[in-house]
PDB file of C-alpha atoms in Angstrom:
ATOM      1  CA  LEU O 752     156.410 149.165 231.080  1.00 51.00           C
ATOM      2  CA  TYR O 753     155.916 152.564 232.621  1.00 53.00           C
ATOM      3  CA  SER O 754     153.838 153.996 235.414  1.00 56.00           C
ATOM      4  CA  ARG O 755     150.486 155.162 234.208  1.00 56.00           C
ATOM      5  CA  SER O 756     149.242 155.767 237.709  1.00 59.00           C
ATOM      6  CA  GLY O 757     152.003 158.016 239.030  1.00 63.00           C
ATOM      7  CA  GLY O 758     153.539 155.195 241.090  1.00 63.00           C
ATOM      8  CA  GLU O 759     155.234 151.896 240.417  1.00 67.00           C
ATOM      9  CA  MET O 760     155.786 150.426 236.948  1.00 64.00           C
ATOM     10  CA  ASP O 761     152.575 148.776 235.950  1.00 65.00           C
ATOM     11  CA  SER O 762     151.684 148.381 232.212  1.00 73.00           C
ATOM     12  CA  SER O 763     152.048 149.975 228.788  1.00 83.00           C
ATOM     13  CA  GLY O 764     149.420 151.758 226.860  1.00 85.00           C
ATOM     14  CA  PHE O 765     149.462 148.929 224.406  1.00 89.00           C
ATOM     15  CA  GLU O 766     148.590 146.323 227.050  1.00 90.00           C
ATOM     16  CA  HIS O 767     145.932 148.605 228.514  1.00 90.00           C
ATOM     17  CA  VAL O 768     144.212 149.163 225.164  1.00 94.00           C
ATOM     18  CA  PHE O 769     144.591 145.790 223.448  1.00 94.00           C
ATOM     19  CA  VAL O 770     144.636 143.342 226.393  1.00 95.00           C
ATOM     20  CA  GLY O 771     142.975 145.068 229.278  1.00 94.00           C
ATOM     21  CA  GLU O 772     143.767 145.105 232.957  1.00 91.00           C
ATOM     22  CA  VAL O 773     142.062 145.086 236.350  1.00 91.00           C
ATOM     23  CA  LYS O 774     142.657 148.058 238.613  1.00 86.00           C
ATOM     24  CA  ASN O 775     140.827 148.959 241.795  1.00 87.00           C
ATOM     25  CA  ASP O 776     138.390 146.116 241.213  1.00 93.00           C
ATOM     26  CA  LYS O 777     137.353 147.462 237.768  1.00 94.00           C
ATOM     27  CA  VAL O 778     138.269 146.419 234.238  1.00 96.00           C
ATOM     28  CA  SER O 779     140.425 149.197 232.721  1.00 92.00           C
ATOM     29  CA  GLY O 780     141.193 149.490 229.066  1.00 94.00           C
ATOM     30  CA  PHE O 781     140.253 146.370 227.061  1.00 96.00           C
ATOM     31  CA  HIS O 782     139.202 148.224 223.953  1.00 95.00           C
ATOM     32  CA  ASN O 783     140.003 145.507 221.388  1.00 95.00           C
ATOM     33  CA  TRP O 784     137.255 143.330 219.791  1.00 95.00           C
ATOM     34  CA  ILE O 785     139.700 140.414 219.088  1.00 96.00           C
ATOM     35  CA  GLN O 786     140.629 140.212 222.727  1.00 97.00           C
ATOM     36  CA  PHE O 787     136.945 140.315 223.646  1.00 97.00           C
ATOM     37  CA  TYR O 788     136.290 137.505 221.159  1.00 96.00           C
ATOM     38  CA  LEU O 789     139.186 135.380 222.509  1.00 97.00           C
ATOM     39  CA  GLU O 790     138.166 135.924 226.130  1.00 98.00           C
ATOM     40  CA  GLU O 791     134.464 135.201 225.349  1.00 97.00           C
ATOM     41  CA  THR O 792     135.325 131.904 223.660  1.00 97.00           C
ATOM     42  CA  LYS O 793     137.217 130.918 226.824  1.00 98.00           C
ATOM     43  CA  GLY O 794     134.116 131.657 228.920  1.00 98.00           C
ATOM     44  CA  ASN O 795     135.795 134.634 230.639  1.00 98.00           C
ATOM     45  CA  ILE O 796     133.308 137.284 229.404  1.00 98.00           C
ATOM     46  CA  ASP O 797     129.785 137.859 230.674  1.00 97.00           C
ATOM     47  CA  TYR O 798     128.280 140.192 227.958  1.00 96.00           C
ATOM     48  CA  ARG O 799     125.761 142.559 229.479  1.00 95.00           C
ATOM     49  CA  GLY O 800     124.811 144.474 226.310  1.00 92.00           C
ATOM     50  CA  TYR O 801     125.643 147.556 224.375  1.00 86.00           C
ATOM     51  CA  ILE O 802     124.801 151.247 224.711  1.00 81.00           C
ATOM     52  CA  LYS O 803     123.094 152.718 221.688  1.00 70.00           C
ATOM     53  CA  PRO O 804     124.958 155.559 220.036  1.00 62.00           C
ATOM     54  CA  ARG O 805     123.506 159.016 219.885  1.00 55.00           C
ATOM     55  CA  SER O 806     122.776 160.746 216.581  1.00 50.00           C
ATOM     56  CA  CYS O 807     123.642 164.273 215.663  1.00 50.00           C
ATOM     57  CA  ASP O 808     120.369 165.634 217.003  1.00 51.00           C
ATOM     58  CA  ASP O 809     120.921 163.954 220.417  1.00 53.00           C
ATOM     59  CA  SER O 810     118.258 161.290 219.834  1.00 49.00           C
ATOM     60  CA  MET O 811     119.109 157.673 219.849  1.00 50.00           C
ATOM     61  CA  ALA O 812     120.665 156.465 216.595  1.00 52.00           C
ATOM     62  CA  GLU O 813     119.878 153.132 215.029  1.00 56.00           C
ATOM     63  CA  THR O 814     122.500 150.357 214.998  1.00 57.00           C
ATOM     64  CA  ASN O 815     122.909 147.984 212.064  1.00 60.00           C
ATOM     65  CA  GLY O 816     125.458 145.525 210.641  1.00 64.00           C
ATOM     66  CA  ASP O 817     127.677 148.332 209.324  1.00 63.00           C
ATOM     67  CA  ASP O 818     128.525 149.691 212.768  1.00 70.00           C
ATOM     68  CA  HIS O 819     132.212 149.399 213.467  1.00 79.00           C
ATOM     69  CA  VAL O 820     132.343 151.151 216.835  1.00 85.00           C
ATOM     70  CA  LEU O 821     130.196 149.949 219.781  1.00 87.00           C
ATOM     71  CA  THR O 822     130.023 150.775 223.417  1.00 89.00           C
ATOM     72  CA  LEU O 823     129.718 147.586 225.439  1.00 92.00           C
ATOM     73  CA  GLN O 824     129.020 146.554 229.016  1.00 95.00           C
ATOM     74  CA  PHE O 825     130.460 143.289 230.284  1.00 97.00           C
ATOM     75  CA  ALA O 826     132.301 141.542 233.096  1.00 97.00           C
ATOM     76  CA  TRP O 827     135.671 139.963 232.562  1.00 98.00           C
ATOM     77  CA  ASN O 828     136.512 137.099 234.973  1.00 97.00           C
ATOM     78  CA  GLY O 829     133.802 138.477 237.212  1.00 97.00           C
ATOM     79  CA  VAL O 830     135.051 142.076 237.253  1.00 97.00           C
ATOM     80  CA  GLU O 831     132.859 144.742 235.748  1.00 96.00           C
ATOM     81  CA  LYS O 832     133.522 147.001 232.755  1.00 95.00           C
ATOM     82  CA  PHE O 833     130.633 149.456 232.903  1.00 92.00           C
ATOM     83  CA  VAL O 834     131.366 151.318 229.694  1.00 91.00           C
ATOM     84  CA  GLY O 835     133.903 150.238 227.063  1.00 90.00           C
ATOM     85  CA  THR O 836     134.135 151.406 223.492  1.00 90.00           C
ATOM     86  CA  SER O 837     135.759 149.281 220.765  1.00 91.00           C
ATOM     87  CA  PHE O 838     136.179 149.067 217.048  1.00 90.00           C
ATOM     88  CA  ILE O 839     134.482 146.010 215.730  1.00 90.00           C
ATOM     89  CA  GLY O 840     135.838 143.984 212.798  1.00 90.00           C
ATOM     90  CA  VAL O 841     138.907 146.109 212.113  1.00 91.00           C
ATOM     91  CA  SER O 842     142.525 144.868 212.204  1.00 94.00           C
ATOM     92  CA  PRO O 843     144.823 145.597 215.223  1.00 93.00           C
ATOM     93  CA  GLU O 844     147.133 147.116 212.639  1.00 96.00           C
ATOM     94  CA  PHE O 845     144.523 149.669 211.663  1.00 94.00           C
ATOM     95  CA  GLU O 846     143.823 150.532 215.265  1.00 93.00           C
ATOM     96  CA  LEU O 847     147.522 150.891 216.094  1.00 94.00           C
ATOM     97  CA  ALA O 848     148.160 153.016 213.024  1.00 94.00           C
ATOM     98  CA  LEU O 849     145.204 155.316 213.786  1.00 93.00           C
ATOM     99  CA  TYR O 850     146.203 155.779 217.424  1.00 93.00           C
ATOM    100  CA  THR O 851     149.810 156.401 216.448  1.00 93.00           C
ATOM    101  CA  ILE O 852     148.793 159.018 213.873  1.00 93.00           C
ATOM    102  CA  VAL O 853     146.676 160.805 216.431  1.00 92.00           C
ATOM    103  CA  PHE O 854     149.392 160.638 219.065  1.00 92.00           C
ATOM    104  CA  LEU O 855     152.067 162.058 216.716  1.00 92.00           C
ATOM    105  CA  THR O 856     149.945 164.751 215.044  1.00 92.00           C
ATOM    106  CA  THR O 857     148.088 166.356 217.911  1.00 90.00           C
ATOM    107  CA  GLU O 858     148.443 167.041 221.542  1.00 87.00           C
ATOM    108  CA  GLU O 859     144.680 167.124 222.187  1.00 88.00           C
ATOM    109  CA  GLU O 860     142.942 164.498 224.264  1.00 90.00           C
ATOM    110  CA  ASP O 861     139.982 164.521 221.917  1.00 92.00           C
ATOM    111  CA  SER O 862     140.582 164.512 218.131  1.00 93.00           C
ATOM    112  CA  ASP O 863     137.648 164.564 215.736  1.00 93.00           C
ATOM    113  CA  ILE O 864     138.325 162.619 212.529  1.00 91.00           C
ATOM    114  CA  SER O 865     136.359 161.403 209.556  1.00 90.00           C
ATOM    115  CA  LEU O 866     137.097 158.129 207.857  1.00 86.00           C
ATOM    116  CA  ASP O 867     135.740 157.536 204.330  1.00 88.00           C
ATOM    117  CA  VAL O 868     135.617 153.788 203.548  1.00 81.00           C
ATOM    118  CA  GLY O 869     134.111 153.137 200.220  1.00 82.00           C
ATOM    119  CA  GLY O 870     131.261 155.514 200.246  1.00 80.00           C
ATOM    120  CA  GLU O 871     130.528 155.301 203.961  1.00 81.00           C
ATOM    121  CA  VAL O 872     131.821 157.976 206.352  1.00 84.00           C
ATOM    122  CA  PHE O 873     132.483 157.501 209.998  1.00 83.00           C
ATOM    123  CA  ASP O 874     132.867 160.629 212.147  1.00 87.00           C
ATOM    124  CA  LEU O 875     134.902 159.527 215.158  1.00 89.00           C
ATOM    125  CA  LYS O 876     136.313 161.091 218.254  1.00 91.00           C
ATOM    126  CA  VAL O 877     139.653 159.509 219.174  1.00 93.00           C
ATOM    127  CA  LYS O 878     140.497 159.772 222.841  1.00 92.00           C
ATOM    128  CA  CYS O 879     144.249 159.720 223.383  1.00 92.00           C
ATOM    129  CA  TYR O 880     145.525 160.101 226.997  1.00 89.00           C
ATOM    130  CA  ARG O 881     149.207 160.769 227.500  1.00 87.00           C
ATOM    131  CA  TYR O 882     151.515 159.998 230.338  1.00 80.00           C
ATOM    132  CA  ASN O 883     155.058 160.823 231.396  1.00 80.00           C
ATOM    133  CA  ASP O 884     154.943 164.414 230.095  1.00 82.00           C
ATOM    134  CA  GLY O 885     153.335 163.385 226.855  1.00 83.00           C
ATOM    135  CA  LYS O 886     156.009 160.874 225.852  1.00 83.00           C
ATOM    136  CA  ASN O 887     153.801 157.768 226.275  1.00 82.00           C
ATOM    137  CA  ILE O 888     150.293 156.679 225.467  1.00 86.00           C
ATOM    138  CA  GLY O 889     148.296 155.751 228.479  1.00 85.00           C
ATOM    139  CA  SER O 890     145.123 154.867 226.570  1.00 90.00           C
ATOM    140  CA  CYS O 891     143.485 155.361 223.188  1.00 93.00           C
ATOM    141  CA  TYR O 892     140.034 154.508 222.098  1.00 92.00           C
ATOM    142  CA  VAL O 893     137.247 155.754 219.795  1.00 91.00           C
ATOM    143  CA  GLU O 894     133.748 157.056 220.155  1.00 88.00           C
ATOM    144  CA  ALA O 895     131.353 157.021 217.243  1.00 84.00           C
ATOM    145  CA  MET O 896     129.864 160.410 216.537  1.00 84.00           C
ATOM    146  CA  ALA O 897     128.094 159.732 213.185  1.00 81.00           C
ATOM    147  CA  HIS O 898     127.911 157.165 210.350  1.00 78.00           C
ATOM    148  CA  TYR O 899     126.465 157.991 206.964  1.00 79.00           C
ATOM    149  CA  GLU O 900     126.640 157.137 203.306  1.00 79.00           C
ATOM    150  CA  VAL O 901     127.998 159.620 200.667  1.00 80.00           C
TER     151      VAL O 901
END
């Protein structure tokens, strides 16, 4: 545990990203699809919908079964998450590895990366927020920028 809010010890970046937490009457973090699934099966999630991704020309992009990053709106135990972005269908090990690589190889908050997975390319922006003079991860999540076949 370490302070991510400049005060008392509260939670780790891992807990924030993969489990989620409630702060100031809002859901914070909660960027993992497995946690979403588990909480939904318990009846703790009120799914409100998703926000369509934008395409390169700023129009609305189409979504399909190949999308692996979605921006969701939901309530968790009655507390709102107005915008939350998550990988969908990937392993926690993949997410942890990606966020660790970004944390160790750049000091930027926004890192643009391209993932080529078997002929499909995902252009992603990885948001990595640091705390305690850059020694700890406060939060990490992705935003989908583009998805195309090569």
